[in-house]
XYZ file of C-alpha atoms in Angstrom:
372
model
C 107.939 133.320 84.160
C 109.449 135.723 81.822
C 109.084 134.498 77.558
C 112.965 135.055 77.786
C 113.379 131.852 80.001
C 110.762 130.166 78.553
C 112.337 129.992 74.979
C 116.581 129.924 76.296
C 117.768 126.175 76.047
C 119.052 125.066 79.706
C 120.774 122.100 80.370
C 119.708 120.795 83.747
C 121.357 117.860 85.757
C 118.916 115.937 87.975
C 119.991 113.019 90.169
C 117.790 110.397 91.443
C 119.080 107.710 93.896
C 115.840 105.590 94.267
C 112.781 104.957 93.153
C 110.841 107.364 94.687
C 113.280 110.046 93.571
C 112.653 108.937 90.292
C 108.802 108.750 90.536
C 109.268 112.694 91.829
C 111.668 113.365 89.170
C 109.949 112.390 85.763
C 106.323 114.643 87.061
C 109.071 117.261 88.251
C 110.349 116.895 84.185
C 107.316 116.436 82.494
C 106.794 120.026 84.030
C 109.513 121.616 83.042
C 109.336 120.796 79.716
C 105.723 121.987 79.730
C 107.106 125.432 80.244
C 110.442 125.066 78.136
C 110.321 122.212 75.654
C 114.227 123.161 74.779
C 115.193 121.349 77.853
C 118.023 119.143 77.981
C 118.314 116.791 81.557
C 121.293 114.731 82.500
C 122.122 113.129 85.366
C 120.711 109.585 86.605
C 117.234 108.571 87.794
C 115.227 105.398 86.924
C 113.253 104.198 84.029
C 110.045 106.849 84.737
C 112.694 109.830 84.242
C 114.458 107.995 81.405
C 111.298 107.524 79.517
C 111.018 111.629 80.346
C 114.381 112.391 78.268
C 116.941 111.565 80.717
C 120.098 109.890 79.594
C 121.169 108.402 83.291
C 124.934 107.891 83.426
C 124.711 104.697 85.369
C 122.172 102.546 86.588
C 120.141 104.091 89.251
C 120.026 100.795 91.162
C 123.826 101.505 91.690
C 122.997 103.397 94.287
C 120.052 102.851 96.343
C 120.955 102.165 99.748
C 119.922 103.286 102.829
C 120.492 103.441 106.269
C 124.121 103.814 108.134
C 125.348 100.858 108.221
C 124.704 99.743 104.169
C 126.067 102.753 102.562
C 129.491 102.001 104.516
C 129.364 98.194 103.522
C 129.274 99.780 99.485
C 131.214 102.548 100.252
C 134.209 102.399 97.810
C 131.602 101.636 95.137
C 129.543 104.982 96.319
C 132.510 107.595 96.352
C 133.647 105.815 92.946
C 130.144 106.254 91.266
C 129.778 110.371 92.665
C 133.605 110.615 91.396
C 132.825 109.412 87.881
C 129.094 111.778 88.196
C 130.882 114.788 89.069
C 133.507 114.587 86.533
C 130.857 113.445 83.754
C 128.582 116.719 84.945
C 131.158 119.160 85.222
C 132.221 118.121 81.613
C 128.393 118.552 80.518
C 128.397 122.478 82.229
C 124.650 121.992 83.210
C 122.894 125.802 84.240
C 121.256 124.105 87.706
C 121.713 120.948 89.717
C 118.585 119.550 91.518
C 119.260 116.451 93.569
C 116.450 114.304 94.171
C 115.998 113.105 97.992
C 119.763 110.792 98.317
C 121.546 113.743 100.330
C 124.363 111.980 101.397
C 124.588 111.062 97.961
C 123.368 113.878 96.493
C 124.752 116.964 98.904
C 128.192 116.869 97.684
C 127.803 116.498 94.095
C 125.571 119.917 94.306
C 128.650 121.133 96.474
C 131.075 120.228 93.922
C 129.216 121.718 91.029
C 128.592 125.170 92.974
C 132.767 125.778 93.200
C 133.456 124.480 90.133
C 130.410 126.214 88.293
C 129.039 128.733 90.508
C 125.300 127.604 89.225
C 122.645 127.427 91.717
C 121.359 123.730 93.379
C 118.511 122.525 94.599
C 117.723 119.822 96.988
C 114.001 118.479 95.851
C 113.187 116.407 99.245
C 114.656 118.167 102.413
C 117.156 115.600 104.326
C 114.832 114.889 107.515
C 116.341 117.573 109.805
C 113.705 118.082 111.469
C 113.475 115.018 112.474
C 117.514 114.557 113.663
C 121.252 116.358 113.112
C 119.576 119.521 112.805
C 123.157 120.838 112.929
C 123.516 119.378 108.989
C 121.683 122.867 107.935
C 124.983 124.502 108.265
C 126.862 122.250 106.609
C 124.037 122.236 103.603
C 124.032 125.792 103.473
C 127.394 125.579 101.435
C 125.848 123.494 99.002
C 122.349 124.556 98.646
C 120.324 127.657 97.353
C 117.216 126.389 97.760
C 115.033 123.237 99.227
C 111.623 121.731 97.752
C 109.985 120.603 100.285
C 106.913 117.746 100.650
C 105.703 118.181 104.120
C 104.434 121.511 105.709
C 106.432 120.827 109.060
C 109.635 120.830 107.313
C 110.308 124.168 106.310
C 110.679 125.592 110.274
C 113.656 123.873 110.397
C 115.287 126.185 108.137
C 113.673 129.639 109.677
C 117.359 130.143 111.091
C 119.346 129.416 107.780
C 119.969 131.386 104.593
C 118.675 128.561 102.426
C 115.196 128.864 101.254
C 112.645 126.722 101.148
C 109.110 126.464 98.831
C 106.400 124.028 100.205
C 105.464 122.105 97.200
C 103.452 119.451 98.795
C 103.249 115.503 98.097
C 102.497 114.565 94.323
C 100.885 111.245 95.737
C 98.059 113.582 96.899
C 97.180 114.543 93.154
C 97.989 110.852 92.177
C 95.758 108.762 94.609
C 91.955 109.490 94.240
C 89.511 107.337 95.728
C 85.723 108.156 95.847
C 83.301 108.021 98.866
C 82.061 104.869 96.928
C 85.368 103.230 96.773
C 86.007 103.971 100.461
C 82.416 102.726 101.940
C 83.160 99.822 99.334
C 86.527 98.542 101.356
C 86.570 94.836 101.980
C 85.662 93.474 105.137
C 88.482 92.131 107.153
C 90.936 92.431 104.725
C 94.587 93.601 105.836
C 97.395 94.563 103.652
C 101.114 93.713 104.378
C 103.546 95.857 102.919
C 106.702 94.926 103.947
C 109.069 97.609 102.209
C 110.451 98.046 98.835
C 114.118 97.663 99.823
C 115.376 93.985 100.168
C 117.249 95.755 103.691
C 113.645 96.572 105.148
C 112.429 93.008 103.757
C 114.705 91.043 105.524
C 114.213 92.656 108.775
C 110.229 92.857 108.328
C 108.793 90.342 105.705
C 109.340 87.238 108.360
C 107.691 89.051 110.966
C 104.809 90.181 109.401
C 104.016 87.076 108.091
C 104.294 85.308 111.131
C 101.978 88.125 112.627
C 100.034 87.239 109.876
C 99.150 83.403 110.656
C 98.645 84.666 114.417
C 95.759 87.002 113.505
C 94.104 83.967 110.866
C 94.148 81.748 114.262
C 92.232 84.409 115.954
C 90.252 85.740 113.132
C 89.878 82.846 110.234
C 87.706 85.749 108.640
C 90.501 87.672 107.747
C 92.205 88.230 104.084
C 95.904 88.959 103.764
C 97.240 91.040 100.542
C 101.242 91.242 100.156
C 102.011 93.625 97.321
C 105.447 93.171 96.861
C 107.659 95.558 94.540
C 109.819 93.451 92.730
C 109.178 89.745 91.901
C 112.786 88.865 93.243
C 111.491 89.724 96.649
C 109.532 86.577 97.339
C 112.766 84.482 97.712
C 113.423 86.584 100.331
C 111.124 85.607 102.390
C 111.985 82.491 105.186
C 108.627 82.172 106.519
C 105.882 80.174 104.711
C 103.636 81.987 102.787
C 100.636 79.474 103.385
C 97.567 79.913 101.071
C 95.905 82.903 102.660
C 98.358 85.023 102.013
C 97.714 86.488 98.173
C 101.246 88.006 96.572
C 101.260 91.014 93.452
C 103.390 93.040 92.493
C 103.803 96.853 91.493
C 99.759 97.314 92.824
C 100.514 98.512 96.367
C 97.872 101.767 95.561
C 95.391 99.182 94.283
C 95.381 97.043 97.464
C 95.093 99.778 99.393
C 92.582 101.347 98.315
C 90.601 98.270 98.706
C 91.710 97.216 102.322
C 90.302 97.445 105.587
C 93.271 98.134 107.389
C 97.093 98.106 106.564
C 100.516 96.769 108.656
C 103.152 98.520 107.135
C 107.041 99.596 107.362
C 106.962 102.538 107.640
C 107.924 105.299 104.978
C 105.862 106.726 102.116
C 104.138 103.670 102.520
C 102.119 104.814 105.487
C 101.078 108.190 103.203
C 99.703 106.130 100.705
C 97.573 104.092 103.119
C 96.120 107.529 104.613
C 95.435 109.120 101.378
C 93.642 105.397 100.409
C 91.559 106.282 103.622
C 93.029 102.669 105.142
C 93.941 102.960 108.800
C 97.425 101.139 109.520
C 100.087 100.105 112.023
C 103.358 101.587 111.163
C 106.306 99.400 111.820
C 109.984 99.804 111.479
C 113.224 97.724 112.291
C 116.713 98.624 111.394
C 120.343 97.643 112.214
C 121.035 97.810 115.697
C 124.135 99.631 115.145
C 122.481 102.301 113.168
C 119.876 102.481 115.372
C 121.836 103.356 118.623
C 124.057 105.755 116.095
C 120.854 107.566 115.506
C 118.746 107.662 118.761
C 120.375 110.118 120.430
C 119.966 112.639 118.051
C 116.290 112.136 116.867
C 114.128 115.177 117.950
C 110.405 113.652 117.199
C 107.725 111.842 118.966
C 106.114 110.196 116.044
C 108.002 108.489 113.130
C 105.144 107.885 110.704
C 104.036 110.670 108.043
C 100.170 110.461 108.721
C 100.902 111.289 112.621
C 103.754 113.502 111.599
C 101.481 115.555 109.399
C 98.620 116.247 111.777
C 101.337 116.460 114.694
C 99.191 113.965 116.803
C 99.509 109.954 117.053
C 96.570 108.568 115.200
C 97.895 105.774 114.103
C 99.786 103.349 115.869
C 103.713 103.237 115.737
C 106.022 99.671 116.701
C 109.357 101.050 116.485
C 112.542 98.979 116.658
C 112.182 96.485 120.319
C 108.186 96.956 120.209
C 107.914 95.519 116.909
C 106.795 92.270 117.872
C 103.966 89.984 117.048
C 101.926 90.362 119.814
C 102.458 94.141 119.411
C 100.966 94.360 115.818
C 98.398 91.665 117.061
C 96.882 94.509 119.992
C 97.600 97.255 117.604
C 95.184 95.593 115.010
C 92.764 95.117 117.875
C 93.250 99.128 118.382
C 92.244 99.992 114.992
C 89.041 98.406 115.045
C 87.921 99.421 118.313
C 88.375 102.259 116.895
C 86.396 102.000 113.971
C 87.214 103.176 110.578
C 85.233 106.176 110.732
C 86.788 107.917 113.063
C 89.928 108.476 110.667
C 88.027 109.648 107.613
C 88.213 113.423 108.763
C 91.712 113.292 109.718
C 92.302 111.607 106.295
C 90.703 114.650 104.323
C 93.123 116.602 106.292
C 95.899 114.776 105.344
C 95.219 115.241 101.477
C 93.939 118.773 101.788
C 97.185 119.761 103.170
C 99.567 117.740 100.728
C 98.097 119.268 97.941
C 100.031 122.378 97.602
C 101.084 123.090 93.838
C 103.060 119.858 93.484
C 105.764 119.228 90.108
C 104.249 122.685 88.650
C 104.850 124.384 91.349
C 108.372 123.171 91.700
C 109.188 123.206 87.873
C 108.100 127.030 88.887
C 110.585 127.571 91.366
C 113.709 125.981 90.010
C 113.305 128.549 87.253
C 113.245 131.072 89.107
C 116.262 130.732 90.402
C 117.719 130.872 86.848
C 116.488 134.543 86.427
């Protein structure tokens, strides 16, 4: 990086529509910074890139939704939010737009600012077109100059299109570090149940799991179950009855991974935090019916979990929409442990090895480079 760039003050707006964008976003800043402390970031994210410098111009919370059929339920409030954004970001003339994950969120606010400024965008998170609409390339191509990606079987889908891409890897691979100690340490029989972080995926897999849950202590009374949930509110969300064995915390997810046998899960980033914990798990996943049959026809992959995604082979076991069921997770859970936990330790190391790939300096590196 030239000492030109490094001492120019840049204004750079950053949107973040969730929490994980916002837990990319403040390492992504942090960065930055550490190579230009002249800086200025506006945009919105959540409370890790606020405590970075951000000002965010609304809540964050505002919009975090997901799936089809959600975003159209809080639609008016959406297109109302991005109008106020793009009007509040032209006004601010930032010299780059990165969007954090959020692309339908996020796509046409770089869009916008690319006509109306002619700066240069970046999409940190590439929209999972590999995975379905592959066609959306072309449409992202008039928005985009560049994509960050955190998986190495992303970038082929854009081998075809004049947007480039930089393999940064997964910054949970540099944040999760457990020792050989830690992982021969793992309790016996103990099984965490991670639910989701979105009160959408809750409601649609909480019940379930713990009904799964009482099921396996029938078979097994040996067993432990650990619910880390991410927000306190999320208990009352819940219909089923906890019991005793079941043992709620909150905002520890890592921590009860690390220290678990085995893991059910919905699946998501979730599942990559279980397989760089080195704890095998069951992936599950439920959503609207509507939005399910919207998107089956176009999806393009055999696997929907990251560890299996990764590798490019099913190692773990995946329950997707009809096949999540009870006695489903129950024979998957038998699966695992005829397995045996050793088998996966190898194919863990992989998994790490190849997510660690420069991560938020690496990135910070390549959106400056597009300002030379």
């Amino acid at each position: 990086m030239g000492n030109t760039l490094e001492k120019t003050p840049l204004k750079i707006a950053i949107v973040a529509g969730e929490r994980s964008g916002d837990e990319l976003g403040a390492p992504l800043m942090k960065s930055l910074k550490s190579i230009n402390s002249s800086i200025e970031f506006v945009g919105v994210g959540g409370s890790k890139m606020t405590a970075e410098g951000l000002e965010s111009y609304f809540d964050m919370r505002e919009i975090s939704v997901m799936g089809i059929i959600e975003p159209l339920l809080n639609l008016r409030k959406l297109l109302k939010l991005r109008k106020g954004l793009k009007k509040y970001l032209l006004q601010q003339n930032p010299d780059i737009f990165i969007g954090i994950d959020s692309p339908d969120f996020n796509l046409p606010v770089a869009n916008f600012l690319k006509k109306n400024l002619q700066i240069k965008t970046i999409q940190y998170v590439s929209p999972s077109v590999w995975a379905w609409r592959k066609g959306r390339i072309k449409s992202m191509e008039r928005s985009i100059d560049s994509v960050l990606t955190l998986f190495p079987f992303e970038e082929t889908a854009y081998s075809n299109s004049r947007i480039k891409t930089c393999y940064v890897g997964h910054p949970l691979s540099y944040k999760i570090d457990i020792t050989n100690t830690e992982i021969e340490s793992k309790v016996q029989n103990s099984i965490a149940l991670l639910p989701g972080s979105r009160k959408s995926e809750i409601l649609l897999m909480g019940d379930l799991m713990i009904k799964a849950a009482k099921k396996l202590k029938l078979m097994n009374p040996n067993y432990q179950f650990f619910m880390p949930l991410s927000d306190s509110s999320h208990l009352g969300l819940f219909k089923e009855d906890m019991e005793d064995f079941i043992h709620i915390s909150y905002e520890n997810s890592q921590d009860i991974l690390k220290k678990s046998s085995m893991a059910i899960i919905t699946s998501g980033t979730a599942t990559l935090e279980a397989a760089l914990s080195f704890t095998p798990c069951i992936a599950v996943y439920k959503t609207n019916w509507l939005s399910y049959l919207l998107i089956k026809p176009f999806l393009q992959v055999d696997s929907f979990s990251l560890p299996n995604l990764i590798l490019g082979k099913k190692i773990l076991p995946e329950l997707l929409q009809s096949e999540a069921t009870i006695e489903k997770i129950i024979s998957s859970v038998s699966l695992l442990e005829d397995r045996g936990f050793e088998s996966y330790r190898n194919e863990f190391n992989c998994i790490k090895e190849k997510l660690k790939a420069g991560g938020a300096y690496k990135a910070s590196v390549e959106v400056l480079k597009l300002l030379n």
